[in-house]
Amino acid sequence: MNIAITDGVKLTPPPFAAGLSRWSREYGTPGSATWENQPHAAIVAADQDFGSCVEINKVSDVTRLRFMGRTPILSGAYLRVSARIKAVAGARPSVRIAGWAGGKDRGHVAGLNEVGPTTALPNFGTVVEVSAIVGTGHRGGVDMAWGAEPDYGHFGLDLTGPNGGTVRIESIRIEDVTSTFLRDMMDWVDVRDFGAVGDGKTDDRKAFIAADKAAKGRVLVVPEGSYHIGDDLTIKSPVRFTGTLVMPRHARLALMGSFDYPSYAAAFGDETEAMKRALQALFGYTDHCELNLRGRRVDLKEPLVMTELAPGLTSFQNRRQICNGQINVVDGPAWANNVVTSTGTYNPANRVTLSNVANVANIEVGSHVTGPGVGREIYVKSKNVGAGTLTLSQPLYGGAGTRNYRFERFRYAFDFLGMESASNVNFAELDFSLGNAASCLMLPAEGRMFQFRDCFITGLRDRGITSAGRGCQDLHVDRCHFLSSEMHLPAQSRKAVAININANDIKIRENRVVRFGTFMVAAGGGHLIVGNHWFQGDDTQVGKRVPGLVFTNANNKTVVTGNYIDNCLIEWTNEYAAKPNFANNSWSFGGLSITGNHFFVHDVLPDFAWISIKPYGSGHYIQGLTVTNNVFIVGGAKINRVEKVDTTFADMNYSRMRNILFEGNTFNGVLDYVSNPVQLRHKQATAQSSWVVPLSRKLPFLGWARNADSLTAVSLMTDSSGKRVTEMPWVRAQQGASKGNLHVEWSKPVKGEVVIRARMDEPG
């Protein structure tokens, strides 16, 4: 195979039968003596071994035969000069390939070796082939290493040794042997040299394996063509693709020496297929733990479903990372959601099972479930077609009954749900451009430690990061930007959800989330939600504001700190309870700490509140809540309070409230400042034996005035005649119709001013 620089260059001299006028008896330079009409040379028309050839009688010590044409000496190229010769009579001479080196000035380049190895001719009639390699490089096996100075050469052969003999010489050949001669010295290996065909039909797998073995770390070159690879292929060498590969779905390509997305894109010629193949290799226990997109944009035409792109992949636990590029969804039919409506029967005794489901075969695992008695962000975790049952990600609060449900399967750029488990998968520095056509990530049914870091997730249609099981355990989402495609809609009309959680111990830190239906719906507990900014306002005047952060477990052991919570509320529910009424052997609302956040809202109705507790059953109370050192700011008309109980389903049991700390907060544009414990001054202007001190509007959630920690007189206590009163009063708690008053009781009518420190709960 000629190298490109000699393509089209005629190297081999014309045959001797064309005449001897171009063949020199000297060195081949212009004007040198030729063999034409010489008595010691003749053309033989039909030799039995050579056909047409030249016959020469050796009469001088060195008999020279040189082609007078200039053969170019090209940098990096290597030429093989060869001839076949035999002795036919007289003394048998020796023979060698020889040349004359010419420079760019047409002068001789002195000091070079201009002859090849010498070979003695054996018996008469025995054909001997002599050859020599000439080139610019000083390489092993190069007979005439001329360097960079020569520009051309005159090549032929020399006869040495005894005179008087006669030889016949076949036409001299000059050929480019760069690729074959330097195969072990060049930095690449061509798969075609090992039998690859590239016709799209022939299985070239063995040729690729052989080429890779021979490469020994050099670059494997795959020239233009379509190469069929019938089974798994591992290429250890770096590889450069001009041609493309065709492989069955089950076959895995592991590019060990070139493991990045651009290499797979070149290998398959289709960006979606390349991403599938790269992920198949990434999760195939290769030596690589990172798939780097190298800043490339991947035009994704269909969802990347892990169990489809890597058949047999059921679980994976080792760390893997996908990073540094853009996933650009190209809209098309592959992204269409599948919607099924069906009836099913729910029994709270089987908390996460929906039975007697009609049309169950057509309901996809991972479908989002909506219908009467269904909480937010509940998904189909698995199904049993034979039994007609669905396993749900969470229980339903609606109680026993047969109802109509809607099941919608969203399409995700990355979909891990079919796997039994997967853990330690990281997405870093990626731009997910979803084009209002797709959702981003569906987590596996089981797993832990998925991580999103420094990613942009923009234009998602339905969901950002979805958990249909417990693959969200220890989920980390750090410094990401979530941008809804519903920004133009009023807040209450948006449906997209950025994140949902079923398991425990998530870390959501320093993210920016813009105008979703809901930022996050979180079950489980042990969560850290730190340093984020989520805002869900709209351009509506006096608009409705909806939950941004939703907790669905009553006792969640969660910290919400250092966030900017903008035009939305935190809603705390128990909507994932199959039996939502409080039972004495269960936990009620507790374990939540909301500290050091910045709350802002503008242009809302006065009944808006940033913190809303919504029990889905009766009998619940708060058994541990901290709301401290937050800033609450209202733009526009004032609101009534910063907190409330949503009594859509039930009110709370205020008689059992305990361990609530609600203090150190700053209020701007809020009518009722609340605190627990609360400290206030009460001035009794007219003497009364029972002072009524209203507290409920100053206590969180309009709670009962259950306890007085202290009472301090800050003025002279006097009776109705002005005489000093020195007795100690006592305090009666939970007074009035709403039980929100304290009564300060005296033995006789008294007037004066006191400071009271009271609370709505039992501490500790």
PDB file of C-alpha atoms in Angstrom, residues 551 558-561 565 570 572 592-597 599 610-611 625-630 632 661 665:
ATOM      1  CA  PHE A 551     -42.378  16.773  52.649  1.00  0.00           C
ATOM      2  CA  THR A 558     -34.569  17.066  57.768  1.00  0.00           C
ATOM      3  CA  VAL A 559     -32.595  20.313  57.759  1.00  0.00           C
ATOM      4  CA  VAL A 560     -33.590  23.209  55.491  1.00  0.00           C
ATOM      5  CA  THR A 561     -30.965  25.903  55.909  1.00  0.00           C
ATOM      6  CA  ILE A 565     -37.233  30.366  49.039  1.00  0.00           C
ATOM      7  CA  ILE A 570     -42.851  24.630  52.189  1.00  0.00           C
ATOM      8  CA  TRP A 572     -45.390  19.339  55.207  1.00  0.00           C
ATOM      9  CA  LEU A 592     -37.858  19.310  60.835  1.00  0.00           C
ATOM     10  CA  SER A 593     -35.431  22.216  61.185  1.00  0.00           C
ATOM     11  CA  ILE A 594     -35.905  25.379  59.060  1.00  0.00           C
ATOM     12  CA  THR A 595     -33.028  27.699  59.855  1.00  0.00           C
ATOM     13  CA  GLY A 596     -31.310  30.715  58.359  1.00  0.00           C
ATOM     14  CA  ASN A 597     -33.350  30.912  55.151  1.00  0.00           C
ATOM     15  CA  PHE A 599     -38.188  33.782  52.314  1.00  0.00           C
ATOM     16  CA  TRP A 610     -44.583  30.141  53.557  1.00  0.00           C
ATOM     17  CA  ILE A 611     -44.789  27.208  55.984  1.00  0.00           C
ATOM     18  CA  LEU A 625     -40.047  21.682  64.849  1.00  0.00           C
ATOM     19  CA  THR A 626     -37.372  24.383  64.705  1.00  0.00           C
ATOM     20  CA  VAL A 627     -37.944  27.607  62.748  1.00  0.00           C
ATOM     21  CA  THR A 628     -35.170  30.020  63.662  1.00  0.00           C
ATOM     22  CA  ASN A 629     -33.178  32.936  62.290  1.00  0.00           C
ATOM     23  CA  ASN A 630     -35.091  33.192  59.023  1.00  0.00           C
ATOM     24  CA  PHE A 632     -39.520  36.715  55.823  1.00  0.00           C
ATOM     25  CA  LEU A 661     -38.833  26.396  68.741  1.00  0.00           C
ATOM     26  CA  ASN A 665     -36.944  35.366  62.825  1.00  0.00           C
TER      27      ASN A 665
END
